[in-house]
PDB file of C-alpha atoms in Angstrom:
ATOM      1  CA  MET P   1       0.000   0.000   0.000  1.00 93.00           C
ATOM      2  CA  ARG P   2       1.313   3.406  -0.991  1.00 95.00           C
ATOM      3  CA  LYS P   3       0.130   6.867  -0.008  1.00 97.00           C
ATOM      4  CA  ILE P   4      -1.213   8.880  -2.923  1.00 97.00           C
ATOM      5  CA  LYS P   5       0.310  12.320  -3.376  1.00 96.00           C
ATOM      6  CA  ASN P   6      -2.382  14.981  -3.453  1.00 97.00           C
ATOM      7  CA  PRO P   7      -1.989  16.644  -6.879  1.00 96.00           C
ATOM      8  CA  TRP P   8      -4.084  19.641  -5.830  1.00 95.00           C
ATOM      9  CA  ILE P   9      -1.765  20.842  -3.043  1.00 94.00           C
ATOM     10  CA  GLY P  10      -0.485  24.301  -3.958  1.00 91.00           C
ATOM     11  CA  LYS P  11      -3.149  24.915  -6.619  1.00 92.00           C
ATOM     12  CA  GLU P  12      -4.774  28.321  -6.292  1.00 91.00           C
ATOM     13  CA  GLY P  13      -8.326  28.070  -4.943  1.00 93.00           C
ATOM     14  CA  TYR P  14      -8.017  24.443  -3.758  1.00 95.00           C
ATOM     15  CA  ASP P  15     -10.254  24.084  -0.680  1.00 96.00           C
ATOM     16  CA  CYS P  16     -12.083  20.784  -1.168  1.00 96.00           C
ATOM     17  CA  TYR P  17     -14.378  20.011   1.759  1.00 97.00           C
ATOM     18  CA  ALA P  18     -13.404  16.334   1.651  1.00 97.00           C
ATOM     19  CA  CYS P  19      -9.674  16.227   0.885  1.00 97.00           C
ATOM     20  CA  SER P  20      -8.050  19.614   1.450  1.00 97.00           C
ATOM     21  CA  PRO P  21      -5.772  19.414   4.480  1.00 97.00           C
ATOM     22  CA  ASP P  22      -6.201  23.170   4.955  1.00 96.00           C
ATOM     23  CA  ASN P  23     -10.003  23.419   4.952  1.00 97.00           C
ATOM     24  CA  PRO P  24     -10.803  24.283   8.607  1.00 96.00           C
ATOM     25  CA  ILE P  25     -14.225  22.581   8.494  1.00 95.00           C
ATOM     26  CA  GLY P  26     -13.264  19.801   6.071  1.00 96.00           C
ATOM     27  CA  LEU P  27     -12.904  16.044   6.421  1.00 97.00           C
ATOM     28  CA  HIS P  28      -9.128  16.046   5.693  1.00 97.00           C
ATOM     29  CA  MET P  29      -9.239  12.711   3.880  1.00 98.00           C
ATOM     30  CA  GLU P  30      -6.028  11.071   2.654  1.00 98.00           C
ATOM     31  CA  PHE P  31      -5.814   8.239   0.156  1.00 98.00           C
ATOM     32  CA  PHE P  32      -3.792   5.104  -0.427  1.00 98.00           C
ATOM     33  CA  GLU P  33      -3.426   2.724  -3.340  1.00 97.00           C
ATOM     34  CA  ASP P  34      -3.508  -1.005  -2.662  1.00 96.00           C
ATOM     35  CA  GLY P  35      -3.661  -3.011  -5.871  1.00 96.00           C
ATOM     36  CA  ASP P  36      -6.925  -2.125  -7.614  1.00 97.00           C
ATOM     37  CA  ASP P  37      -8.345  -0.415  -4.525  1.00 98.00           C
ATOM     38  CA  ILE P  38      -8.146   3.189  -3.449  1.00 98.00           C
ATOM     39  CA  ILE P  39      -8.518   3.362   0.331  1.00 98.00           C
ATOM     40  CA  SER P  40      -9.059   6.083   2.891  1.00 98.00           C
ATOM     41  CA  PHE P  41      -8.929   5.700   6.664  1.00 98.00           C
ATOM     42  CA  TRP P  42     -11.064   8.237   8.491  1.00 98.00           C
ATOM     43  CA  ARG P  43     -12.032   8.873  12.086  1.00 97.00           C
ATOM     44  CA  PRO P  44     -15.617   9.967  12.743  1.00 96.00           C
ATOM     45  CA  SER P  45     -16.637  12.337  15.519  1.00 93.00           C
ATOM     46  CA  GLU P  46     -19.797  13.691  17.090  1.00 94.00           C
ATOM     47  CA  HIS P  47     -19.534  16.772  14.833  1.00 94.00           C
ATOM     48  CA  TYR P  48     -20.638  14.612  11.876  1.00 95.00           C
ATOM     49  CA  GLN P  49     -23.704  13.027  13.464  1.00 95.00           C
ATOM     50  CA  GLY P  50     -27.199  12.925  12.087  1.00 94.00           C
ATOM     51  CA  TRP P  51     -28.828  11.333  15.085  1.00 91.00           C
ATOM     52  CA  LEU P  52     -27.282  11.009  18.549  1.00 95.00           C
ATOM     53  CA  GLY P  53     -24.136   8.937  18.295  1.00 95.00           C
ATOM     54  CA  THR P  54     -24.790   8.013  14.668  1.00 97.00           C
ATOM     55  CA  MET P  55     -23.032   9.330  11.579  1.00 97.00           C
ATOM     56  CA  HIS P  56     -25.020  11.496   9.148  1.00 97.00           C
ATOM     57  CA  GLY P  57     -25.792   9.640   5.912  1.00 97.00           C
ATOM     58  CA  GLY P  58     -24.724  12.624   3.819  1.00 97.00           C
ATOM     59  CA  ILE P  59     -21.257  12.578   5.358  1.00 98.00           C
ATOM     60  CA  LEU P  60     -20.997   8.835   4.682  1.00 98.00           C
ATOM     61  CA  SER P  61     -22.027   9.487   1.062  1.00 98.00           C
ATOM     62  CA  THR P  62     -19.377  12.201   0.841  1.00 98.00           C
ATOM     63  CA  LEU P  63     -16.694   9.778   2.058  1.00 98.00           C
ATOM     64  CA  ILE P  64     -17.679   7.329  -0.688  1.00 98.00           C
ATOM     65  CA  ASP P  65     -18.026   9.959  -3.406  1.00 98.00           C
ATOM     66  CA  GLU P  66     -14.629  11.468  -2.641  1.00 98.00           C
ATOM     67  CA  THR P  67     -12.896   8.094  -2.550  1.00 98.00           C
ATOM     68  CA  CYS P  68     -14.378   7.279  -5.959  1.00 98.00           C
ATOM     69  CA  GLY P  69     -13.155  10.635  -7.222  1.00 98.00           C
ATOM     70  CA  TRP P  70      -9.654   9.610  -6.201  1.00 98.00           C
ATOM     71  CA  VAL P  71     -10.071   6.323  -8.089  1.00 98.00           C
ATOM     72  CA  ILE P  72     -10.536   8.486 -11.191  1.00 98.00           C
ATOM     73  CA  THR P  73      -7.629  10.741 -10.239  1.00 98.00           C
ATOM     74  CA  ARG P  74      -5.170   7.905  -9.606  1.00 98.00           C
ATOM     75  CA  LYS P  75      -6.315   4.961 -11.723  1.00 98.00           C
ATOM     76  CA  VAL P  76      -7.610   6.846 -14.783  1.00 97.00           C
ATOM     77  CA  GLN P  77      -5.189   9.785 -14.378  1.00 97.00           C
ATOM     78  CA  THR P  78      -7.796  12.467 -15.003  1.00 97.00           C
ATOM     79  CA  THR P  79     -10.522  14.453 -13.288  1.00 97.00           C
ATOM     80  CA  GLY P  80     -14.139  13.486 -13.250  1.00 97.00           C
ATOM     81  CA  MET P  81     -17.588  14.174 -11.951  1.00 97.00           C
ATOM     82  CA  THR P  82     -20.202  12.046 -10.274  1.00 98.00           C
ATOM     83  CA  VAL P  83     -22.962  10.835 -12.581  1.00 98.00           C
ATOM     84  CA  ARG P  84     -24.662   8.403 -10.185  1.00 98.00           C
ATOM     85  CA  LEU P  85     -24.203   7.668  -6.493  1.00 98.00           C
ATOM     86  CA  ASP P  86     -26.364   4.733  -5.371  1.00 98.00           C
ATOM     87  CA  VAL P  87     -25.743   4.287  -1.641  1.00 98.00           C
ATOM     88  CA  HIS P  88     -27.068   1.429   0.506  1.00 98.00           C
ATOM     89  CA  TYR P  89     -26.883   1.867   4.287  1.00 98.00           C
ATOM     90  CA  LYS P  90     -26.662  -1.607   5.794  1.00 98.00           C
ATOM     91  CA  HIS P  91     -25.768  -0.807   9.421  1.00 97.00           C
ATOM     92  CA  PRO P  92     -25.545   2.392  11.462  1.00 97.00           C
ATOM     93  CA  VAL P  93     -22.085   3.907  11.744  1.00 97.00           C
ATOM     94  CA  LYS P  94     -21.326   5.199  15.223  1.00 97.00           C
ATOM     95  CA  THR P  95     -19.620   8.535  15.742  1.00 97.00           C
ATOM     96  CA  ASP P  96     -17.246   6.984  18.304  1.00 96.00           C
ATOM     97  CA  GLU P  97     -15.776   4.385  15.919  1.00 96.00           C
ATOM     98  CA  ALA P  98     -11.981   4.324  16.198  1.00 96.00           C
ATOM     99  CA  GLN P  99     -11.625   4.321  12.404  1.00 97.00           C
ATOM    100  CA  LEU P 100     -13.600   3.782   9.222  1.00 98.00           C
ATOM    101  CA  THR P 101     -12.116   2.203   6.115  1.00 98.00           C
ATOM    102  CA  ILE P 102     -13.467   3.464   2.817  1.00 98.00           C
ATOM    103  CA  LYS P 103     -12.555   1.415  -0.273  1.00 98.00           C
ATOM    104  CA  ALA P 104     -13.391   1.815  -3.943  1.00 98.00           C
ATOM    105  CA  HIS P 105     -12.355   0.182  -7.204  1.00 98.00           C
ATOM    106  CA  ILE P 106     -13.343   0.160 -10.850  1.00 98.00           C
ATOM    107  CA  THR P 107     -15.743  -2.566 -11.950  1.00 98.00           C
ATOM    108  CA  GLU P 108     -16.379  -1.415 -15.513  1.00 98.00           C
ATOM    109  CA  SER P 109     -15.336   1.289 -17.943  1.00 97.00           C
ATOM    110  CA  HIS P 110     -17.121   2.253 -21.141  1.00 96.00           C
ATOM    111  CA  ARG P 111     -15.987   5.294 -23.118  1.00 94.00           C
ATOM    112  CA  ASN P 112     -15.745   8.087 -20.530  1.00 96.00           C
ATOM    113  CA  PHE P 113     -18.043   6.408 -18.003  1.00 98.00           C
ATOM    114  CA  VAL P 114     -16.369   4.559 -15.125  1.00 98.00           C
ATOM    115  CA  THR P 115     -18.413   2.324 -12.817  1.00 98.00           C
ATOM    116  CA  MET P 116     -17.117   1.635  -9.315  1.00 98.00           C
ATOM    117  CA  LYS P 117     -18.023  -0.344  -6.222  1.00 98.00           C
ATOM    118  CA  ALA P 118     -17.353   1.305  -2.861  1.00 98.00           C
ATOM    119  CA  THR P 119     -17.728   0.290   0.777  1.00 98.00           C
ATOM    120  CA  ILE P 120     -17.353   1.726   4.257  1.00 98.00           C
ATOM    121  CA  GLU P 121     -16.281  -0.677   6.980  1.00 98.00           C
ATOM    122  CA  ASN P 122     -16.350   0.019  10.694  1.00 98.00           C
ATOM    123  CA  ASN P 123     -13.465  -0.750  13.030  1.00 96.00           C
ATOM    124  CA  ASN P 124     -14.601  -4.408  13.212  1.00 97.00           C
ATOM    125  CA  ALA P 125     -14.353  -4.777   9.393  1.00 97.00           C
ATOM    126  CA  GLU P 126     -18.155  -4.952   9.139  1.00 98.00           C
ATOM    127  CA  VAL P 127     -19.444  -3.446   5.871  1.00 98.00           C
ATOM    128  CA  CYS P 128     -21.873  -0.727   6.963  1.00 98.00           C
ATOM    129  CA  VAL P 129     -22.321   1.105   3.667  1.00 98.00           C
ATOM    130  CA  GLU P 130     -22.119  -0.116   0.055  1.00 98.00           C
ATOM    131  CA  ALA P 131     -22.375   1.963  -3.086  1.00 98.00           C
ATOM    132  CA  ASP P 132     -22.453   1.637  -6.834  1.00 98.00           C
ATOM    133  CA  VAL P 133     -20.995   4.769  -8.363  1.00 98.00           C
ATOM    134  CA  VAL P 134     -20.629   6.046 -11.916  1.00 98.00           C
ATOM    135  CA  TYR P 135     -18.250   8.858 -12.812  1.00 98.00           C
ATOM    136  CA  TYR P 136     -17.718  10.725 -16.035  1.00 98.00           C
ATOM    137  CA  ALA P 137     -13.955  10.821 -16.670  1.00 98.00           C
ATOM    138  CA  MET P 138     -12.846  14.051 -18.332  1.00 97.00           C
ATOM    139  CA  ASP P 139     -10.666  13.924 -21.415  1.00 95.00           C
ATOM    140  CA  ALA P 140      -7.042  15.032 -21.026  1.00 93.00           C
ATOM    141  CA  GLU P 141      -7.681  18.504 -22.420  1.00 95.00           C
ATOM    142  CA  LYS P 142     -10.526  19.233 -19.969  1.00 95.00           C
ATOM    143  CA  ALA P 143      -8.510  17.808 -17.067  1.00 95.00           C
ATOM    144  CA  LYS P 144      -5.625  20.098 -17.954  1.00 94.00           C
ATOM    145  CA  GLU P 145      -8.008  23.094 -18.049  1.00 92.00           C
ATOM    146  CA  MET P 146      -9.047  22.117 -14.519  1.00 90.00           C
ATOM    147  CA  GLY P 147      -5.398  22.124 -13.383  1.00 90.00           C
ATOM    148  CA  PHE P 148      -4.785  18.369 -13.398  1.00 94.00           C
ATOM    149  CA  THR P 149      -1.551  17.002 -14.819  1.00 93.00           C
ATOM    150  CA  HIS P 150      -0.921  13.670 -13.052  1.00 95.00           C
ATOM    151  CA  CYS P 151      -1.311  11.805  -9.778  1.00 96.00           C
ATOM    152  CA  ASP P 152       1.565   9.828  -8.253  1.00 96.00           C
ATOM    153  CA  VAL P 153       2.149   7.729  -5.171  1.00 95.00           C
ATOM    154  CA  GLU P 154       4.917   8.128  -2.644  1.00 92.00           C
ATOM    155  CA  ASP P 155       7.907   5.849  -3.140  1.00 82.00           C
ATOM    156  CA  GLU P 156       7.721   4.072   0.181  1.00 70.00           C
ATOM    157  CA  GLN P 157       5.594   0.920   0.430  1.00 71.00           C
ATOM    158  CA  LEU P 158       3.678   1.274   3.721  1.00 68.00           C
ATOM    159  CA  PHE P 159       2.044  -2.116   4.198  1.00 60.00           C
ATOM    160  CA  SER P 160      -0.197  -4.567   2.433  1.00 61.00           C
ATOM    161  CA  MET P 161      -3.853  -5.108   3.318  1.00 59.00           C
TER     162      MET P 161
END
């Protein structure tokens, strides 16, 4: 598993709610590549609850959507936009979980449309949320207009899942 370098760091105007490390109210997500999977480890808190002690479904959807966006960034080497986000909440996610694991990978690609499967697991490796996601992958020219050039991983191998 290797940490993905954030290609947006240093870009003027970059303040993504999900992945910017400098957004004061953001989620500060980081991403890792492990084979076909893009993975994020994230710690919930009571500030992201919907109901007492339970994570808000919109935040859980954001975690999935952002992870899928990074699948496009790293695996397809472009930018993209969400076309469909079909989320299934299987079990409540508690705000006091030690860590959530969000995983996503490509299941199909046709022209510029990329289909992905994503999950959120709690600290006990129980799948609490599943999603089927479709992204539109921008062509290289549009990605360049949006400031994207490439997305690399750090050299050091961290560990294998």
